[in-house]
PDB file of C-alpha atoms in Angstrom:
ATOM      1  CA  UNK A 496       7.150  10.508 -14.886  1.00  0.00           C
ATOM      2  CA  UNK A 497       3.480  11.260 -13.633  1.00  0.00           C
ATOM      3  CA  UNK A 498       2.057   9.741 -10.213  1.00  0.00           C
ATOM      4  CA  UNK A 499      -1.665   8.480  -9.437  1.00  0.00           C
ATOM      5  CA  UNK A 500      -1.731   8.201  -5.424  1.00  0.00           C
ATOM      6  CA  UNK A 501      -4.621   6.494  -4.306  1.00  0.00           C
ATOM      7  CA  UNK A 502      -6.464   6.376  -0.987  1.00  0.00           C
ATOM      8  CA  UNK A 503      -9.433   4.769   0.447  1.00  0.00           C
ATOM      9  CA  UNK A 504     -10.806   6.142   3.548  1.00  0.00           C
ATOM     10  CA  UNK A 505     -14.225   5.309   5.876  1.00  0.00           C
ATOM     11  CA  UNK A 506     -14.503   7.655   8.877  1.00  0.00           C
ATOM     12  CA  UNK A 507     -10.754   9.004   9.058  1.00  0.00           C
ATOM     13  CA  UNK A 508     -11.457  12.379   9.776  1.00  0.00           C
ATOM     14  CA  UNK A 509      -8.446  12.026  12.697  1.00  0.00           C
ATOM     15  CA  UNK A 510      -5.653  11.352  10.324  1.00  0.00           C
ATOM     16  CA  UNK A 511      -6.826  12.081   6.712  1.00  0.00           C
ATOM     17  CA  UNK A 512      -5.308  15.427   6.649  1.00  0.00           C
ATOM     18  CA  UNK A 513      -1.709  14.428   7.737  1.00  0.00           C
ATOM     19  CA  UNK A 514      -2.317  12.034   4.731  1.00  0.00           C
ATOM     20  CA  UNK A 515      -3.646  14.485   2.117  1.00  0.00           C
ATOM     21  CA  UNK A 516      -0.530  16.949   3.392  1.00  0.00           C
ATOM     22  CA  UNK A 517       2.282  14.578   2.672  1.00  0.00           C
ATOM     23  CA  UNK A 518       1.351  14.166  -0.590  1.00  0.00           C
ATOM     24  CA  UNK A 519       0.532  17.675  -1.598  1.00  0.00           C
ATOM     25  CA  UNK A 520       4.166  18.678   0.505  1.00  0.00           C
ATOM     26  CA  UNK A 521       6.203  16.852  -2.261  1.00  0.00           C
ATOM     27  CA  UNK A 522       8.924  18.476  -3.854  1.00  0.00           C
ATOM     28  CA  UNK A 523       7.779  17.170  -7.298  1.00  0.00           C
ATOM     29  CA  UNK A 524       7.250  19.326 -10.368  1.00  0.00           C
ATOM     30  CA  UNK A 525       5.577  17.235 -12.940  1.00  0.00           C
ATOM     31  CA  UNK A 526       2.077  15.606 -12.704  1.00  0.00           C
ATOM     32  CA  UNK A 527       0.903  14.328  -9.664  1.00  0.00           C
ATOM     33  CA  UNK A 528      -2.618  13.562  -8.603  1.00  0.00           C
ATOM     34  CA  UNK A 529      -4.446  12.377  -5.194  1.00  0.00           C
ATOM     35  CA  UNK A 530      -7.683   9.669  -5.893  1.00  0.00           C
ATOM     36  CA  UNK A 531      -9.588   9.767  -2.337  1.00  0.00           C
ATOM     37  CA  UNK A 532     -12.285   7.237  -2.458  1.00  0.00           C
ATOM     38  CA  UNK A 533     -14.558   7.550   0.803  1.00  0.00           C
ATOM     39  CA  UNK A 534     -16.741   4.644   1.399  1.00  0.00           C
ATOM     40  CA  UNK A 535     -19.540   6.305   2.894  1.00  0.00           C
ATOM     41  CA  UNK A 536     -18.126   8.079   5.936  1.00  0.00           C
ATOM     42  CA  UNK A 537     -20.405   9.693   8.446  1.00  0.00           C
ATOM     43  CA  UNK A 538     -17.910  11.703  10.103  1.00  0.00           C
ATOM     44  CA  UNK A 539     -16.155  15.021   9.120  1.00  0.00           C
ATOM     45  CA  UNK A 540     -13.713  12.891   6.308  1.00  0.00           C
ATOM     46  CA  UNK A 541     -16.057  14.244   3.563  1.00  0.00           C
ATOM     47  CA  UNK A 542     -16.227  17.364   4.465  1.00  0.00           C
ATOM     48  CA  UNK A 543     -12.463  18.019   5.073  1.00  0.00           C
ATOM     49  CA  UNK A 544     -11.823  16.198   1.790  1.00  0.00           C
ATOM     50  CA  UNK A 545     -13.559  18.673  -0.148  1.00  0.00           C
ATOM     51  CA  UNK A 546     -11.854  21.375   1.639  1.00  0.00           C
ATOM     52  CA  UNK A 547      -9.202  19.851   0.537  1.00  0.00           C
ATOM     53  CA  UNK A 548      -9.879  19.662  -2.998  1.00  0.00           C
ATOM     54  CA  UNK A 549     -10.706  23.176  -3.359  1.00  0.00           C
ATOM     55  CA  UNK A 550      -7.666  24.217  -2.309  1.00  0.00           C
ATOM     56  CA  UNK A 551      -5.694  21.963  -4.582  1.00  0.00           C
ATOM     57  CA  UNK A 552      -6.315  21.266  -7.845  1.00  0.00           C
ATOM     58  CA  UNK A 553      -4.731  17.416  -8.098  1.00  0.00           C
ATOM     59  CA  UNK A 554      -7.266  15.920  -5.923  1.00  0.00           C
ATOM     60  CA  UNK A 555      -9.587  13.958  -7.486  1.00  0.00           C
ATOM     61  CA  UNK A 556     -12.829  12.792  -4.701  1.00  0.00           C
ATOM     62  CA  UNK A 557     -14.594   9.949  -5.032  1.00  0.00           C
ATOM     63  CA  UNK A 558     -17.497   8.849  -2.972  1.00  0.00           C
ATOM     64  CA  UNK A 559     -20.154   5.474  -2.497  1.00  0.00           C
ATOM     65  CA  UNK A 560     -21.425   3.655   0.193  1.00  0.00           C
ATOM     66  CA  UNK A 561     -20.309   0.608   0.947  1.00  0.00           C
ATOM     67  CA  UNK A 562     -17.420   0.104  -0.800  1.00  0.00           C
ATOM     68  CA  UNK A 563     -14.395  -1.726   0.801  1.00  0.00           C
ATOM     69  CA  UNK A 564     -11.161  -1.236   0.548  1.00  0.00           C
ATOM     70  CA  UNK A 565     -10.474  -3.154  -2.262  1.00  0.00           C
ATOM     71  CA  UNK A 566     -12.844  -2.343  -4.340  1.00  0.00           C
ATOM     72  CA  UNK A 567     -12.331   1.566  -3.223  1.00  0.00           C
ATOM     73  CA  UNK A 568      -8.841   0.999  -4.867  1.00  0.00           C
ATOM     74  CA  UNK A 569     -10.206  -0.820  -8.004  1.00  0.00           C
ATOM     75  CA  UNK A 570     -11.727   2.411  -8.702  1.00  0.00           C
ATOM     76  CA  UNK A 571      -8.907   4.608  -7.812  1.00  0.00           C
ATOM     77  CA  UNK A 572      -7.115   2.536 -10.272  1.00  0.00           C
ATOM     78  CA  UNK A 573     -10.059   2.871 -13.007  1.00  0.00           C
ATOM     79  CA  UNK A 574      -9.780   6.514 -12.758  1.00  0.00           C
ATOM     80  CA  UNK A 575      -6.121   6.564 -12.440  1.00  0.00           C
ATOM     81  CA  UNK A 576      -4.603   8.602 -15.831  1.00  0.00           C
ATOM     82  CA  UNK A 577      -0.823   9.015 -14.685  1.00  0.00           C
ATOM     83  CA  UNK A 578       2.039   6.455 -15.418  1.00  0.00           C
ATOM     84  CA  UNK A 579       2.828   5.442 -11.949  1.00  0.00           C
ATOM     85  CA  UNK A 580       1.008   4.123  -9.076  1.00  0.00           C
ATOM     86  CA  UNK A 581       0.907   4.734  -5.734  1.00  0.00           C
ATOM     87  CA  UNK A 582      -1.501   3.740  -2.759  1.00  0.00           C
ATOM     88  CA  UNK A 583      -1.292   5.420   0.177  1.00  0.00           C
ATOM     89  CA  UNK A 584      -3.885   4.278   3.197  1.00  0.00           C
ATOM     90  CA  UNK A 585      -5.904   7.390   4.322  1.00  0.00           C
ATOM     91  CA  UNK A 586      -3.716   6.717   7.957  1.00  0.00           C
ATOM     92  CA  UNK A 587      -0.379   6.834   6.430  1.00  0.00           C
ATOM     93  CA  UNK A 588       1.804   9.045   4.996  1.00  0.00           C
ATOM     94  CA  UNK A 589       4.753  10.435   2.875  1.00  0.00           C
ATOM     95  CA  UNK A 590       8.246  10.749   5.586  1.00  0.00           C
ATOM     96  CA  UNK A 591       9.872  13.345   3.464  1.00  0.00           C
ATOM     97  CA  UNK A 592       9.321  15.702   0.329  1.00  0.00           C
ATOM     98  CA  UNK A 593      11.346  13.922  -1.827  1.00  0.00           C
ATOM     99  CA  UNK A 594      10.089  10.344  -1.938  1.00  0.00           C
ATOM    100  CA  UNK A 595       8.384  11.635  -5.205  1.00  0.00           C
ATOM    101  CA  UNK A 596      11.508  12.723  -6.986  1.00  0.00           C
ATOM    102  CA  UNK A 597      13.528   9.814  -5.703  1.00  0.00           C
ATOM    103  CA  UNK A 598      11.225   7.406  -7.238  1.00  0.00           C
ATOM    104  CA  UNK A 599      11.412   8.933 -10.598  1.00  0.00           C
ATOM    105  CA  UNK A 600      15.481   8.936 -10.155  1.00  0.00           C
ATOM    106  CA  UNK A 601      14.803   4.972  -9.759  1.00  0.00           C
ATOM    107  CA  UNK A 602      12.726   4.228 -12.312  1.00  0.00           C
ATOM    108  CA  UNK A 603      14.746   6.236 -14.645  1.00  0.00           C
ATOM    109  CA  UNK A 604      17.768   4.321 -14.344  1.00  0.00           C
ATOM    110  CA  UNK A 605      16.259   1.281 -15.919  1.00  0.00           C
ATOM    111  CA  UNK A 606      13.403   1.704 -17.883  1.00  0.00           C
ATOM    112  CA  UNK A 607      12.606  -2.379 -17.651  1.00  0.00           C
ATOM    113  CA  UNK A 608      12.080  -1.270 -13.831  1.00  0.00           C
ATOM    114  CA  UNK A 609       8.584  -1.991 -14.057  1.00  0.00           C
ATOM    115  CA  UNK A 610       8.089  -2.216  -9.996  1.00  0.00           C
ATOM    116  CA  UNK A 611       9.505  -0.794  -6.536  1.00  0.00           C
ATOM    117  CA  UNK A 612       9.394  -0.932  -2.907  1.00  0.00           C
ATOM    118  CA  UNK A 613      11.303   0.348   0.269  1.00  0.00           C
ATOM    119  CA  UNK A 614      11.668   0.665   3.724  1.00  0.00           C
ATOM    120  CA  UNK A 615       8.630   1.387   5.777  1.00  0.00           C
ATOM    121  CA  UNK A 616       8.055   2.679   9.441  1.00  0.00           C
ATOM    122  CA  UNK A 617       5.436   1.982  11.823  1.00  0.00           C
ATOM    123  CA  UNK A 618       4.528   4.380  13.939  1.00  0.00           C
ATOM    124  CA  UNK A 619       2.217   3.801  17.630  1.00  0.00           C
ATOM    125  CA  UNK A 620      -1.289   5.082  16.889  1.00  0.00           C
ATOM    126  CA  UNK A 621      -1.333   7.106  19.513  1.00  0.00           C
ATOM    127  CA  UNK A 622       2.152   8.379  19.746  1.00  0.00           C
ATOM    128  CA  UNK A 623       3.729   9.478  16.367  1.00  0.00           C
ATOM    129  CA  UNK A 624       7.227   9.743  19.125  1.00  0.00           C
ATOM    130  CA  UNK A 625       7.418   5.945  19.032  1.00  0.00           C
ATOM    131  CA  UNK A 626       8.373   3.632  16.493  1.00  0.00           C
ATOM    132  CA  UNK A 627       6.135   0.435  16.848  1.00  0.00           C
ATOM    133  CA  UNK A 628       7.952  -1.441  14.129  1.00  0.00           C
ATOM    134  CA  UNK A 629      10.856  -1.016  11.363  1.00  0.00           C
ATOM    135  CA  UNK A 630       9.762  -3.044   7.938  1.00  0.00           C
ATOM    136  CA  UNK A 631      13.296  -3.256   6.801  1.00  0.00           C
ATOM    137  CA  UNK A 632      13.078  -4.465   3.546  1.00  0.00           C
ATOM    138  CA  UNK A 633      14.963  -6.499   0.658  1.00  0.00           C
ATOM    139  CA  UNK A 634      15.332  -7.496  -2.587  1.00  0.00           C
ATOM    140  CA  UNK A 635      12.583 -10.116  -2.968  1.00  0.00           C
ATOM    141  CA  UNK A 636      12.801 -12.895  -5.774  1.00  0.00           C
ATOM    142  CA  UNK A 637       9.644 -15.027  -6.695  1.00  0.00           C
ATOM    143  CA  UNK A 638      10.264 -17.709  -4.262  1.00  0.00           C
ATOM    144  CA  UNK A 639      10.173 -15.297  -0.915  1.00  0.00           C
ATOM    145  CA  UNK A 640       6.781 -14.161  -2.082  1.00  0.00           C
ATOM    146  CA  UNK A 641       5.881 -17.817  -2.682  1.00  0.00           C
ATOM    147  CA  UNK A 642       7.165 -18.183   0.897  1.00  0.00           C
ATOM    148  CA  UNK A 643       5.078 -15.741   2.163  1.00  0.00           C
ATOM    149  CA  UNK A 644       7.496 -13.393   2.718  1.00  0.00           C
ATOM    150  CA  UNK A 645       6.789  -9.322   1.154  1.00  0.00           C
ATOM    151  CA  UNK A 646       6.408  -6.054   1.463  1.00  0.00           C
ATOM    152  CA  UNK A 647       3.733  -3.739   2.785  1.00  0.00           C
ATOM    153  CA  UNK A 648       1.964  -2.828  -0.404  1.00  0.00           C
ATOM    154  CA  UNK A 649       1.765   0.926   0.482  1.00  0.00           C
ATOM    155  CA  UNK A 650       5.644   0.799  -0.461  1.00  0.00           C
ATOM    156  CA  UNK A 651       5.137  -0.508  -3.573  1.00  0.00           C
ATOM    157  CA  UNK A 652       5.151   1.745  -6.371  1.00  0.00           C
ATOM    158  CA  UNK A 653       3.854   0.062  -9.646  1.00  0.00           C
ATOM    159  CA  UNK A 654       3.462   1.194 -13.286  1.00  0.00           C
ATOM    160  CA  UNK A 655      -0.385   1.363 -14.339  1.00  0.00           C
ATOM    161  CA  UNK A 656       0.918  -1.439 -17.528  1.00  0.00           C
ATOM    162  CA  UNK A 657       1.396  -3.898 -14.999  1.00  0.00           C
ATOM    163  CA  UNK A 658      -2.026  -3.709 -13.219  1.00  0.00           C
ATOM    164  CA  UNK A 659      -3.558  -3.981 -17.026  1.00  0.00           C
ATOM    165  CA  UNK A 660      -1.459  -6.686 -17.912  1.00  0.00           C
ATOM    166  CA  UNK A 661      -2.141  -8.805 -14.730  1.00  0.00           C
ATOM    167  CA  UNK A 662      -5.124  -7.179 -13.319  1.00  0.00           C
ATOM    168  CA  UNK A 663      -6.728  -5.595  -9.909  1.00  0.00           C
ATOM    169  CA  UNK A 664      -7.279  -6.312  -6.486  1.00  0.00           C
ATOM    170  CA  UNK A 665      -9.566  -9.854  -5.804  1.00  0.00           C
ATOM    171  CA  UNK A 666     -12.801  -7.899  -3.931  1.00  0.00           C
ATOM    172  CA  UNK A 667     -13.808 -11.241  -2.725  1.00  0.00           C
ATOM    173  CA  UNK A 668     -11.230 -10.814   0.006  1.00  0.00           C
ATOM    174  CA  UNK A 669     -11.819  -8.473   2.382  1.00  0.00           C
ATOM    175  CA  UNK A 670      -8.448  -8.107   4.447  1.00  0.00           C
ATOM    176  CA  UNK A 671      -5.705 -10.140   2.457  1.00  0.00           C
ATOM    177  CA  UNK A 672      -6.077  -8.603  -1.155  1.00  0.00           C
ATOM    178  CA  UNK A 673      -3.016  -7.160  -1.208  1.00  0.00           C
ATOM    179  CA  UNK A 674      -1.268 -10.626  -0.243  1.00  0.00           C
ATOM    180  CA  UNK A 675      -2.869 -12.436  -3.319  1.00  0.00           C
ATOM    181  CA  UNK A 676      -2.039  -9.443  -5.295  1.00  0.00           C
ATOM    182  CA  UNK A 677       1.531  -9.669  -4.527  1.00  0.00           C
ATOM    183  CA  UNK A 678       1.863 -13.027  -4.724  1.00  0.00           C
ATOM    184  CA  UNK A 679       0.134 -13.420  -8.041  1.00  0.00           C
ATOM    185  CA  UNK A 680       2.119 -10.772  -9.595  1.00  0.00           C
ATOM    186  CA  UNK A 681       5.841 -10.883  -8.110  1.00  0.00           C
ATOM    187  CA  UNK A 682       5.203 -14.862  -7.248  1.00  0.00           C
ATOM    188  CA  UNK A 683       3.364 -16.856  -9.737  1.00  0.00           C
ATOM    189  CA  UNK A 684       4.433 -14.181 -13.030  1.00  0.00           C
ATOM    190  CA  UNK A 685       7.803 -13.517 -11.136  1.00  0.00           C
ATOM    191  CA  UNK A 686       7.492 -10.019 -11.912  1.00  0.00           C
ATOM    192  CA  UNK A 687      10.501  -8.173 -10.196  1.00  0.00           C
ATOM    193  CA  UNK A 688      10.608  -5.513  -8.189  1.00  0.00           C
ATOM    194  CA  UNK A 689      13.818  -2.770  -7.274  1.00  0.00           C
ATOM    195  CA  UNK A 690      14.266  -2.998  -3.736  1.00  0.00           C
ATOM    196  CA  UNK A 691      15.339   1.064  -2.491  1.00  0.00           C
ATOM    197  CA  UNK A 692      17.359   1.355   0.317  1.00  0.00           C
ATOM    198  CA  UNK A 693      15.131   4.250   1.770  1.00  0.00           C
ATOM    199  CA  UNK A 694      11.919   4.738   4.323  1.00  0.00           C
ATOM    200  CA  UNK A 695       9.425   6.290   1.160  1.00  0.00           C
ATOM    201  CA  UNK A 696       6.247   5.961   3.168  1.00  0.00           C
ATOM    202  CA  UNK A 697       5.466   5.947   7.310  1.00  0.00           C
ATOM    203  CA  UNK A 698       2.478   3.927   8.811  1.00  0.00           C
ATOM    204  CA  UNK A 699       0.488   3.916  12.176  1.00  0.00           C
ATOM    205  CA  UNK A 700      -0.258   0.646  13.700  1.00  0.00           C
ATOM    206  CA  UNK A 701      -2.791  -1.514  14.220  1.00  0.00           C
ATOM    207  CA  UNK A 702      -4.054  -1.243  10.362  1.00  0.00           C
ATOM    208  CA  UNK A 703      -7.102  -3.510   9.506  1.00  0.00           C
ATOM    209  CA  UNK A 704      -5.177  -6.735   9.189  1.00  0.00           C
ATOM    210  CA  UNK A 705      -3.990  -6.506  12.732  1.00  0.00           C
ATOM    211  CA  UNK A 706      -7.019  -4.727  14.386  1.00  0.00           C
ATOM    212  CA  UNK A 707      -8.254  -7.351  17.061  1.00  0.00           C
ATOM    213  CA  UNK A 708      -7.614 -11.277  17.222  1.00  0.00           C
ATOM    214  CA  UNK A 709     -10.761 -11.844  14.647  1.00  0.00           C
ATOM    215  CA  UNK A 710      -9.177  -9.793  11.693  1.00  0.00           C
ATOM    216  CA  UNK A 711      -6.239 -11.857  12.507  1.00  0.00           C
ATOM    217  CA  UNK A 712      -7.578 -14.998  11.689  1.00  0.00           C
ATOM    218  CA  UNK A 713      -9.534 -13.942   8.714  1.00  0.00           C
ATOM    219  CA  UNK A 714      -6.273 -12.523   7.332  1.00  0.00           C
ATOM    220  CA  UNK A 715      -4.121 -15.932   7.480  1.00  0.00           C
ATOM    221  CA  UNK A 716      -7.276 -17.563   6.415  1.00  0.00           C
ATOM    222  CA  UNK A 717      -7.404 -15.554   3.352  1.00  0.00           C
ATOM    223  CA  UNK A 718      -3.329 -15.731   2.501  1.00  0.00           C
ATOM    224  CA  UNK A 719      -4.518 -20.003   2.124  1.00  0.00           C
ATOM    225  CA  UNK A 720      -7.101 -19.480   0.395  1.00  0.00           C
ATOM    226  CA  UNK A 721      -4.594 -16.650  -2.114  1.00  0.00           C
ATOM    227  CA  UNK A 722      -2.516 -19.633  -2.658  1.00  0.00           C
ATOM    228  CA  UNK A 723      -5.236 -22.054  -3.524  1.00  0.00           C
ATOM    229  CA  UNK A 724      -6.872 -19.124  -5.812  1.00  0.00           C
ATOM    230  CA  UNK A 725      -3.704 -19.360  -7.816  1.00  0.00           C
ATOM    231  CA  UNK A 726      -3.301 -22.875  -7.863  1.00  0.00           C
ATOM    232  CA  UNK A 727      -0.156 -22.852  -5.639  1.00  0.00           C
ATOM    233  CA  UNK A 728       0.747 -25.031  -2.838  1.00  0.00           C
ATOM    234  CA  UNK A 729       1.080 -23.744   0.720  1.00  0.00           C
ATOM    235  CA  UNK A 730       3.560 -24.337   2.950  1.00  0.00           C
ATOM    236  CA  UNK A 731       2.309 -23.640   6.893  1.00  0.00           C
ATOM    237  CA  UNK A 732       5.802 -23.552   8.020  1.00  0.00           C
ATOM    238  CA  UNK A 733       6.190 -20.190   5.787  1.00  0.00           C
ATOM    239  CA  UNK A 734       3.118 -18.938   7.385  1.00  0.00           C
ATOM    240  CA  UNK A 735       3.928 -19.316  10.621  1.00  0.00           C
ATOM    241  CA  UNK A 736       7.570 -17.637   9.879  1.00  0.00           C
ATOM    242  CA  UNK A 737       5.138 -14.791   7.930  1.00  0.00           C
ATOM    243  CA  UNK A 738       3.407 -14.226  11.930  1.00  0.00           C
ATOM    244  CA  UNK A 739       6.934 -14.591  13.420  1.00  0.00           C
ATOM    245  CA  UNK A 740       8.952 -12.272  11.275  1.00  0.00           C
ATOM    246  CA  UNK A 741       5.813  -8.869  12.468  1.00  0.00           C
ATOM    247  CA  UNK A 742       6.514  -9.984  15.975  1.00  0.00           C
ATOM    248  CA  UNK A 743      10.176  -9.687  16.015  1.00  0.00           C
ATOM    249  CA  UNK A 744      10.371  -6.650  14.351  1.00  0.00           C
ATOM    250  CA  UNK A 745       8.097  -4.800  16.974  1.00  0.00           C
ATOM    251  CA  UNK A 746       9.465  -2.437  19.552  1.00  0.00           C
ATOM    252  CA  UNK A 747       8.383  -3.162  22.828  1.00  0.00           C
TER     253      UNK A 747
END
């Protein structure tokens, strides 16, 4: 199987390496290639990128201003020419060498596997020795996404078909794009998705969602307004269990 990894990065010049790194450290011997979409960063990011690129081959650089996230991974997805998808924020990165070859294992085993997802640490932004929070994770069926319950879509790894067949990320939200994504594909079209028992990708905290008390708010806002987009009901009870379940899983 090939891989398409794609990450979208504005000013990460601090942790865009360690990112770049983990995916050019895999112990993977078929195709693989890195989509970095800046959005118009005015720090080092573009520079070190390029370094970067001329040093390996795979990486394919993107650059516009203005762009969000979304619509940064829209076009990582447009240029994407490799069977499987994976998107990796320009913060994050790979735990091991071998989440590459154990996802091909997976998909392998069934070839109606059309979807995946795993384990996922969180690490303290400014101390890569602590673990902020464990996202152990499950086999999902439609109604726990319907509940508001799912993964962290930088676990997911997702055959390019399925983002054809049911489309891209809404740009009209700004923070909660991957909820509506998730819920319109593994929800509403019941897609399903192999749960593997195993950490595939590590995280820092405090990503955009979760950035200050304002980002917050627009987030849960924008989880209603998912539902509404796809004609679904919401249930508030299942989004105050959706807050609950991030604070019990932190590490104090």
């Amino acid at each position: 199987m090939s891989f398409s990894i794609i990450t979208t990065v504005l000013n990460g010049e601090k942790f865009i390496t360690d990112c770049i790194e983990s995916v050019q450290n895999q112990k993977y011997s078929k195709d693989v290639e890195h989509i970095i979409i800046d959005g118009g960063s005015k720090d080092n990011t573009p520079k070190l990128v390029r370094k970067f690129s001329d040093k390996y081959q795979n990486i394919n650089f993107y650059s516009e201003k203005n762009i969000g996230i979304y619509r940064g991974i829209n076009i990582g997805l447009n240029i994407a020419q490799n069977e499987i998808i994976g998107i990796l924020n320009s913060d994050d990165f790979y735990n091991d060498g071998e989440v590459f070859n154990n996802i091909d294992s997976e998909f392998k085993k069934n070839s109606e596997i059309f979807a995946l997802h795993s384990n996922v640490r969180i690490f303290r932004r400014d101390n890569m020795n602590k673990v902020y929070r464990e996202y152990l994770s499950k086999e999902f069926s439609p109604k726990d996404y319907l509940k508001c319950h799912h993964p962290p879509h930088t676990s997911f790894f997702i055959k390019k078909i399925i983002y054809k067949k049911f489309g891209y990320f809404n740009e009209n939200l700004k923070i909660a794009s991957d909820f509506e994504y998730m819920l319109r594909v593994f929800g509403k079209n019941e897609l399903k998705s192999k749960f593997v028992n195993k950490t595939f990708v590590c995280m820092r905290s405090h990503g955009t969602s979760t950035k200050n008390l304002k980002n917050v708010i627009i987030s849960n806002l924008e989880v209603i307004k998912s539902f509404k987009l796809n004609n679904l009901k919401v249930n508030y009870l299942h989004l105050i269990l959706k807050i609950f379940r991030k604070i019990i899983q932190i590490r104090l």
